[in-house]
Short mmCIF file of C-alpha atoms and ligand atoms in Angstrom, two decimals:
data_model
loop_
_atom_site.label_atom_id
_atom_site.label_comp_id
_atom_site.label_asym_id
_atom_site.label_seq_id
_atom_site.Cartn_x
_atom_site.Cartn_y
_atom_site.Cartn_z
CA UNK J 243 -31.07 17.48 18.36
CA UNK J 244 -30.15 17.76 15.05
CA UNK J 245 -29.39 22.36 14.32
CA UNK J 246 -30.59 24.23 11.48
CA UNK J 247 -27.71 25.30 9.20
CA UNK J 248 -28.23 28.87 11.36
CA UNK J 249 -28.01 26.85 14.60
CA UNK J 250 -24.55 25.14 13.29
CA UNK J 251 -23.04 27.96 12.22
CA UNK J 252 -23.81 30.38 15.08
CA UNK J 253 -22.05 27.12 17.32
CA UNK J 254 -19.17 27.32 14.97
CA UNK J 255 -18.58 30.85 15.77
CA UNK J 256 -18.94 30.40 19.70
CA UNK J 257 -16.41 27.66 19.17
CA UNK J 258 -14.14 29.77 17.15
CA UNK J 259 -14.37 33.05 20.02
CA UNK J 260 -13.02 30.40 22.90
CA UNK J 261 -10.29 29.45 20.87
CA UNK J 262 -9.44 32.81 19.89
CA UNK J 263 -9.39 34.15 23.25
CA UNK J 264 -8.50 31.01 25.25
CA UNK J 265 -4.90 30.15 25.67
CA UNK J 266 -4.34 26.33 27.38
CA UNK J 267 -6.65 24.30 25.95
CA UNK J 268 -7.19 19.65 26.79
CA UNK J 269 -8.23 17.96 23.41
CA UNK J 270 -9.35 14.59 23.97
CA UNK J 271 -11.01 11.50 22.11
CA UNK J 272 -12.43 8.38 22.62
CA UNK J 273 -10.44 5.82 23.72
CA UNK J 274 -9.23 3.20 21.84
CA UNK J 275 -8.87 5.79 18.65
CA UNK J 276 -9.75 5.48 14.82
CA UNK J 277 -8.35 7.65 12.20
CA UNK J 278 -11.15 9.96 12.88
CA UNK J 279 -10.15 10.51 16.56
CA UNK J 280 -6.64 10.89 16.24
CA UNK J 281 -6.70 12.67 12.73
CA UNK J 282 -9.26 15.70 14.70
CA UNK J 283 -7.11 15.48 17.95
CA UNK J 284 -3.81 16.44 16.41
CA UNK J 285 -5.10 17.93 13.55
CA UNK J 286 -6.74 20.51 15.70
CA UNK J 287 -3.21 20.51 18.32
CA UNK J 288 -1.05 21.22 15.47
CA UNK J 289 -3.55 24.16 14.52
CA UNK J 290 -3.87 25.61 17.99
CA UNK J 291 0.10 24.87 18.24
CA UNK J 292 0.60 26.71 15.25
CA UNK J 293 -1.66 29.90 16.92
CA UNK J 294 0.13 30.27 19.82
CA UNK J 295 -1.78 27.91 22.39
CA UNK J 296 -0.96 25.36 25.11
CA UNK J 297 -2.39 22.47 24.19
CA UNK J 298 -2.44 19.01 25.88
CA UNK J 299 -3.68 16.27 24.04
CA UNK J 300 -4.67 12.86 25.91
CA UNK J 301 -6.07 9.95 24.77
CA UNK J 302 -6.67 6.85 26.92
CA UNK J 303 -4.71 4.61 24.31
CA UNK J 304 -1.61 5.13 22.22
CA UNK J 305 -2.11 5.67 18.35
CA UNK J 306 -2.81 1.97 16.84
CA UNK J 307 -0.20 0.64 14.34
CA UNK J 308 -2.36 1.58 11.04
CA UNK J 309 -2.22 4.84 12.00
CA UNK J 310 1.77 5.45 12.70
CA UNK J 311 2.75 6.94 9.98
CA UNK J 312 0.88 10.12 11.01
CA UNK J 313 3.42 12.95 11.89
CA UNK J 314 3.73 14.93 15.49
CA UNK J 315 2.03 11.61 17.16
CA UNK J 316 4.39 13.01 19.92
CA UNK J 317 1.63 15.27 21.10
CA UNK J 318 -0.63 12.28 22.29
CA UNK J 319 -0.18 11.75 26.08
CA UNK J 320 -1.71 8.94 28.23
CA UNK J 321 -1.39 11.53 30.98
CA UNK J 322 -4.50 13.81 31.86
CA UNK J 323 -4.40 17.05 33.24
CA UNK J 324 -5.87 18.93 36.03
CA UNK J 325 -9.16 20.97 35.00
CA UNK J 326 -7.06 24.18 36.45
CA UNK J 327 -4.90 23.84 33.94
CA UNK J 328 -7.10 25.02 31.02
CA UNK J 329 -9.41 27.74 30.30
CA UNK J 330 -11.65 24.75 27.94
CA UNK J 331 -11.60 20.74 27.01
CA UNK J 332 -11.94 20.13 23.78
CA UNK J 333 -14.09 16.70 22.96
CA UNK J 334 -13.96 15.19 19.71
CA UNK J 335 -15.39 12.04 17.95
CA UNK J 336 -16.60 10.81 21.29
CA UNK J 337 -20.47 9.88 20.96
CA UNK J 338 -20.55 8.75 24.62
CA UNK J 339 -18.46 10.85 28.06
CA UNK J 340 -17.80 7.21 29.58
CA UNK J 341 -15.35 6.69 26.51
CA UNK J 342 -12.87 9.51 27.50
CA UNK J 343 -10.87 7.11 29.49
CA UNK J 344 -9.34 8.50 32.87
CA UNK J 345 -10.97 11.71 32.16
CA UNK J 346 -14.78 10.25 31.65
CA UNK J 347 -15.88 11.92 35.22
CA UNK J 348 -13.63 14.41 35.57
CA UNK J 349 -14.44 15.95 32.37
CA UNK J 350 -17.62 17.76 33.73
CA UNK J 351 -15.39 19.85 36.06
CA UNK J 352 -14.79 22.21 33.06
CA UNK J 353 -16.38 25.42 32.78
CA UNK J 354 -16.09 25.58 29.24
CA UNK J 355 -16.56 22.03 27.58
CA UNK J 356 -17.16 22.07 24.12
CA UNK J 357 -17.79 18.92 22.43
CA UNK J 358 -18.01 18.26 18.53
CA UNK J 359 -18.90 15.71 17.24
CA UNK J 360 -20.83 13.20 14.43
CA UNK J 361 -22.33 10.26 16.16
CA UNK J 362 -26.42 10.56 16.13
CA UNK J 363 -26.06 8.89 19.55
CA UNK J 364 -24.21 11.62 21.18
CA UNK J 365 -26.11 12.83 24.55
CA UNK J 366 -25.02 16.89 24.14
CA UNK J 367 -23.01 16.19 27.64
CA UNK J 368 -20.80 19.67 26.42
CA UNK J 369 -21.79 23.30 27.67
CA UNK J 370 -21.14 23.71 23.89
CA UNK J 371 -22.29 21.05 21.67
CA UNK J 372 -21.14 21.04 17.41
CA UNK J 373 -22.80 17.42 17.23
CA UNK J 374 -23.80 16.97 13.84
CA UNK J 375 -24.73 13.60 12.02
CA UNK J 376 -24.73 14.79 8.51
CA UNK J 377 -20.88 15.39 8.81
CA UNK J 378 -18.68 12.46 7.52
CA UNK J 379 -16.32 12.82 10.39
CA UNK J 380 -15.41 14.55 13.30
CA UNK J 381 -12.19 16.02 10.97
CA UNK J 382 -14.16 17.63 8.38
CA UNK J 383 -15.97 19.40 11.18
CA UNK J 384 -12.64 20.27 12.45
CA UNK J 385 -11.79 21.51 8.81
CA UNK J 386 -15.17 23.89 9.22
CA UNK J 387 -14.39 25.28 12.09
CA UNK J 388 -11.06 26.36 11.02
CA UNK J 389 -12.24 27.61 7.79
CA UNK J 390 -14.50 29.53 9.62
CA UNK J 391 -12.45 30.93 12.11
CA UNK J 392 -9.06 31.54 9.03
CA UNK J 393 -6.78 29.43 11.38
CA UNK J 394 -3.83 28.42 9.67
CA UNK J 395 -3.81 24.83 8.50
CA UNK J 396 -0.24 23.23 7.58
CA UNK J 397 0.91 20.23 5.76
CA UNK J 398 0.86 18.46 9.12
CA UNK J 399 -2.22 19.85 9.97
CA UNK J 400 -4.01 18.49 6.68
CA UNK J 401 -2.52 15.06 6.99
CA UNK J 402 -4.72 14.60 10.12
CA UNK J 403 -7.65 15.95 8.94
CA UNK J 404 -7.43 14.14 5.50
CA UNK J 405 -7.06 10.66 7.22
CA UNK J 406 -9.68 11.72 9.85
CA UNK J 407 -12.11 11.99 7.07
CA UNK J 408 -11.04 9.71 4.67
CA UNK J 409 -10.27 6.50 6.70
CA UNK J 410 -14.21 7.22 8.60
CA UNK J 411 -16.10 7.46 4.98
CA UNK J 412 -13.45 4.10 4.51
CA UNK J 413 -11.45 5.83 1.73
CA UNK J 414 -14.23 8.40 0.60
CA UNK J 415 -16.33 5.40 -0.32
CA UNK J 416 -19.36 4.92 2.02
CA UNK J 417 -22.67 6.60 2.67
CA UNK J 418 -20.76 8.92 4.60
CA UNK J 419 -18.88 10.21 1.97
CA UNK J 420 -21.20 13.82 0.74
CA UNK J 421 -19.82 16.36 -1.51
CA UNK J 422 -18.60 18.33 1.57
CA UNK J 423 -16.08 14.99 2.40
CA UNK J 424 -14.70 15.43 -0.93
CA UNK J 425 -14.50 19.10 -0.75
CA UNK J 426 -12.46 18.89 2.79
CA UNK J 427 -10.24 16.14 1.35
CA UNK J 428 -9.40 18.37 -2.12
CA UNK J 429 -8.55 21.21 0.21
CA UNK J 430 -6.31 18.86 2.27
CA UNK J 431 -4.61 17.80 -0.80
CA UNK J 432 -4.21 21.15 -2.71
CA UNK J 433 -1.74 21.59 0.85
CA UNK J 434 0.37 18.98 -0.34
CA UNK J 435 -1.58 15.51 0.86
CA UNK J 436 -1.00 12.58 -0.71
CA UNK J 437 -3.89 10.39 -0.80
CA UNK J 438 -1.76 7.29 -2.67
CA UNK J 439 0.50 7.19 0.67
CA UNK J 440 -2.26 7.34 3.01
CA UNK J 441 -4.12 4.93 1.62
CA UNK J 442 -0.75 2.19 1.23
CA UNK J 443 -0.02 3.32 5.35
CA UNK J 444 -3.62 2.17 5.84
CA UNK J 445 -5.55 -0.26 3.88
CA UNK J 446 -2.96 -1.74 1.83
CA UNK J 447 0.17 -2.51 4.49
CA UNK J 448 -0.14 -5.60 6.44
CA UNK J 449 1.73 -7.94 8.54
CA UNK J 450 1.79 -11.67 8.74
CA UNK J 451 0.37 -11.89 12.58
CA UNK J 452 -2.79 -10.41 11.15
CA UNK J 453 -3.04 -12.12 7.67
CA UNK J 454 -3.20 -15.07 10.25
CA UNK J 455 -5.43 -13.44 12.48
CA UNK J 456 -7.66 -12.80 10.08
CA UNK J 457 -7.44 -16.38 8.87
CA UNK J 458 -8.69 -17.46 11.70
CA UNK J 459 -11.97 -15.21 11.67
CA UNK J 460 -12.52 -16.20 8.41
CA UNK J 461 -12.91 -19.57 9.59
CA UNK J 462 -15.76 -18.46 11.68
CA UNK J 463 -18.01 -17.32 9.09
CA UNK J 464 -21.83 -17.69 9.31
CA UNK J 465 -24.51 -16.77 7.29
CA UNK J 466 -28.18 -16.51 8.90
CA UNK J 467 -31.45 -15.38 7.43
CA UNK J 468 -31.22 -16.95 3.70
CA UNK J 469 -27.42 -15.23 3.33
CA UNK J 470 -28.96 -11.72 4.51
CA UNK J 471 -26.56 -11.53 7.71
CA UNK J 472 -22.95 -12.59 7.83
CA UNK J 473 -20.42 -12.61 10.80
CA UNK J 474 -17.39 -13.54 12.06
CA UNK J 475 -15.89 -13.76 15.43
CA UNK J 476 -12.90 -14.33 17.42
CA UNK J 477 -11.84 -15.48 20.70
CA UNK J 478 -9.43 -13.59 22.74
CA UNK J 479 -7.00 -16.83 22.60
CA UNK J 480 -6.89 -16.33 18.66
CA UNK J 481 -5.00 -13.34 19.65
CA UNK J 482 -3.02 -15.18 22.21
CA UNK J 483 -1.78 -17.69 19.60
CA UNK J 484 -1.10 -15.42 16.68
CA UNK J 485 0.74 -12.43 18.41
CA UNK J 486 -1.98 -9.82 17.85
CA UNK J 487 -3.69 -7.08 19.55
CA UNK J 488 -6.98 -5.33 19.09
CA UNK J 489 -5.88 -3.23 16.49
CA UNK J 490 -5.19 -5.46 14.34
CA UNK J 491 -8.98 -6.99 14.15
CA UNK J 492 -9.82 -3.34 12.48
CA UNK J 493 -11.89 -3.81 9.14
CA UNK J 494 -12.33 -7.06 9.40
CA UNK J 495 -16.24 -6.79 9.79
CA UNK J 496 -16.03 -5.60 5.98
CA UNK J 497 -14.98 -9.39 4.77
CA UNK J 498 -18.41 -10.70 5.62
CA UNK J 499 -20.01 -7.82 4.48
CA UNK J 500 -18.71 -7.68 1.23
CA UNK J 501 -20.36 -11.01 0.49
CA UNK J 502 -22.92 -10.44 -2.00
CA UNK J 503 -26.78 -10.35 -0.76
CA UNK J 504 -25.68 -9.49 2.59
CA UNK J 505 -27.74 -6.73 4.79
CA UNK J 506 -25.88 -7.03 7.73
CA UNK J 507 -22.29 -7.97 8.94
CA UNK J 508 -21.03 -8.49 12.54
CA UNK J 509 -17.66 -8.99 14.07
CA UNK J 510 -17.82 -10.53 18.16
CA UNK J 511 -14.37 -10.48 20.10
CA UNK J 512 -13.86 -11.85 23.18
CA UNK J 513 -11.93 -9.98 25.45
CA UNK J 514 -10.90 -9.65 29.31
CA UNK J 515 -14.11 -6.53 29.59
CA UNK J 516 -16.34 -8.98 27.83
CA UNK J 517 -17.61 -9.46 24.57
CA UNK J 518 -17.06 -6.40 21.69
CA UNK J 519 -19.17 -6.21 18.90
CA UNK J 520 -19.11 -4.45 15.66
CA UNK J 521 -22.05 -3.69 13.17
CA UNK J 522 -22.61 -2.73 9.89
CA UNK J 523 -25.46 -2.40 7.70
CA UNK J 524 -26.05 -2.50 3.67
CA UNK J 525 -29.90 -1.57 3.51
CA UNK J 526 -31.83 0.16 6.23
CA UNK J 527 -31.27 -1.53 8.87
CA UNK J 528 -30.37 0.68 12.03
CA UNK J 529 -27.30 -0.64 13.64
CA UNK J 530 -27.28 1.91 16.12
CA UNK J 531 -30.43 0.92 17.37
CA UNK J 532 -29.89 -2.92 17.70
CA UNK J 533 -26.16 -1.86 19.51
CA UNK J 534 -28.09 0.09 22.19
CA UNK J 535 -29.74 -2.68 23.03
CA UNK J 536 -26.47 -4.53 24.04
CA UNK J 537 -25.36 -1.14 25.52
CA UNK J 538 -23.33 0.59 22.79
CA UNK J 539 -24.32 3.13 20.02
CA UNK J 540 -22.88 4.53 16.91
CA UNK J 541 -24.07 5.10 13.56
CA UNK J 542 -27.26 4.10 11.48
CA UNK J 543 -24.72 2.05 9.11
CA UNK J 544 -21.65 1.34 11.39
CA UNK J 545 -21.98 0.92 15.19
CA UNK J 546 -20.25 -0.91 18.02
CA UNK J 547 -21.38 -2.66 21.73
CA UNK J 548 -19.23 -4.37 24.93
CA UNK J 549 -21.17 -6.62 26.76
CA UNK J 550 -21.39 -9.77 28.80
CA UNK J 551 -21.50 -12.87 28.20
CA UNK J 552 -20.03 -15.74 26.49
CA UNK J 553 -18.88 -15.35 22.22
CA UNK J 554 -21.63 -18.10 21.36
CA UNK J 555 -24.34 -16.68 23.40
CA UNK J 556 -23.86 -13.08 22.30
CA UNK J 557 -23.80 -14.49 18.85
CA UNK J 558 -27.09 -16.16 19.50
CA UNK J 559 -28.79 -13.19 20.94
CA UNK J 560 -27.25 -11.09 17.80
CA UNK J 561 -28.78 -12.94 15.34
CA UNK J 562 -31.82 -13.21 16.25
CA UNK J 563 -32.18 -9.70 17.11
CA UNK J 564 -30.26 -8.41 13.57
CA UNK J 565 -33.05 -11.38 12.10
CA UNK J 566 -35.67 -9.37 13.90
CA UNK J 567 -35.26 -6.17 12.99
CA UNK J 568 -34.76 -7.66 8.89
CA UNK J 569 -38.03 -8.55 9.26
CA UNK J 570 -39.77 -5.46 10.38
CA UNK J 571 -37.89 -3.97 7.43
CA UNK J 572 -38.64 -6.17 4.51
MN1 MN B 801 -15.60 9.58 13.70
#
């Protein structure tokens, strides 16, 4: 799966030719979005907007509150549009088709689908595929392709792109975060970005509903395997009584993570669709490959699962799987 730099860069110049001589074009992301999803999705509509284009952006969800302080979130629309409309459908960020929402089947219907992304898990489901895991984001790909193709990128432009890759490398300071991350995010700057008010929007701002919320989780904590996994979780009635929504659980699987000694950290939510999971791993640990198990995917160090069952059970079965795989490690 994974292209030679020849491979990648003779993608990025098909890419480039269907924007250039395309005119209506669908850019859409996984549901539920990240920084990364929205940050490419606009990022790329304001660059296409400022080319001439039709674009229609749609996302299944609206922007979460972390990430409101983005300009032109008016292009986001909840509403999907007919496959006649557009000469190509843009993808972004999505490792997996059944996360694009209301669009998930409908999606194949296009001629032209291109589909760029950096999830390892991604199944190539584009006629045109930019899927590359060595990327920090699906922004900084964004930023290539742009680059490549001399599209103009303005202020607005930038700010997406520069939270797309700096709030998925978790302010340029995971594994994720290669010279090419900084490179994008010093370009993004030099057009007027600044990184102090991005990173106050995001990490620093809070509200009380969540301090609470998070309160709560902490309470939860659990250590397994001598100290070498940590987790949390939280029932959907946690939620209920502190006033908060699923966006507001976001980076909380980094508190038992941080905890010294610790290989891997989980976060389990119940919710109406069943239990959510979130994974991240310190050492070598796969994550992607013990979320596939429960049904989900992601990325060696960071991945995510829905499944059945109850918060305690799911926990159990974690566990001892996470323990497992520690094992065949050490
Ligand atoms: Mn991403």
């Amino acid at each position: 799966m994974t292209k030679t730099p020849l491979e990648t860069r003779k993608t990025i110049e098909q890419i480039v030719q269907i924007v250039d001589k395309g005119h209506r074009f669908l850019i859409a992301a996984h549901e539920n979005p990240d920084g990364d999803a929205i940050g490419a999705s606009i990022g790329l509509a304001l660059i296409l907007e400022k080319m001439g284009k039709q674009i229609h952006v749609y996302n299944r969800n609206a922007a979460p509150a972390n990430l409101q302080f983005l300009p032109r979130l008016d292009l986001l629309s909840l509403e999907t549009g007919a496959p006649d409309n557009f000469d190509a459908a843009i993808v972004l960020d999505c490792g997996d088709q059944a996360r694009l929402g209301d669009i998930s089947d409908s999606i194949s219907e296009f001629d032209v689908l291109v589909n760029i992304d950096h999830h390892s898990t991604n199944d190539e489901f584009g006629t045109i595929n930019l899927v590359d895991p060595s990327a920090s984001s699906t922004g900084e790909l964004i930023w290539q392709i742009a680059t490549a193709g001399n599209w103009p990128i303005s202020k607005d432009a930038a700010y997406h792109l520069f939270t797309a890759v700096y709030t998925d490398t978790s302010a340029l300071g995971n594994s994720s975060a290669k010279p090419n991350a900084f490179h994008v995010c010093g370009e993004m700057v030099e057009k007027g970005v600044k990184p102090e008010w991005v990173f106050r929007e995001y990490y620093v701002n809070q509200t009380e509903p969540r301090l609470r919320l998070l309160e709560r989780a902490l309470s939860t904590l659990r250590l397994d395997s001598q100290g070498n996994i940590a987790g949390l979780v939280l029932a959907e009635k946690d939620m209920k009584d502190t006033g908060t929504g699923p966006d507001d659980v976001e980076g909380f699987v980094e508190y038992p993570r941080s905890i010294g000694g610790v290989k891997v950290a989980y976060l389990l939510r119940d919710s109406k669709i069943g239990v959510k999971g979130s994974l991240r791993s310190n050492n070598h640990v796969d994550v992607a490959q013990i979320a596939a198990t429960f049904g989900g995917g992601g990325h060696s160090k960071a991945a995510g699962f829905k499944t059945t069952g109850t918060l305690d059970g799911v926990r159990a079965d974690l566990v001892e799987k996470l323990a497992a795989a520690l094992q065949k490690e050490s």
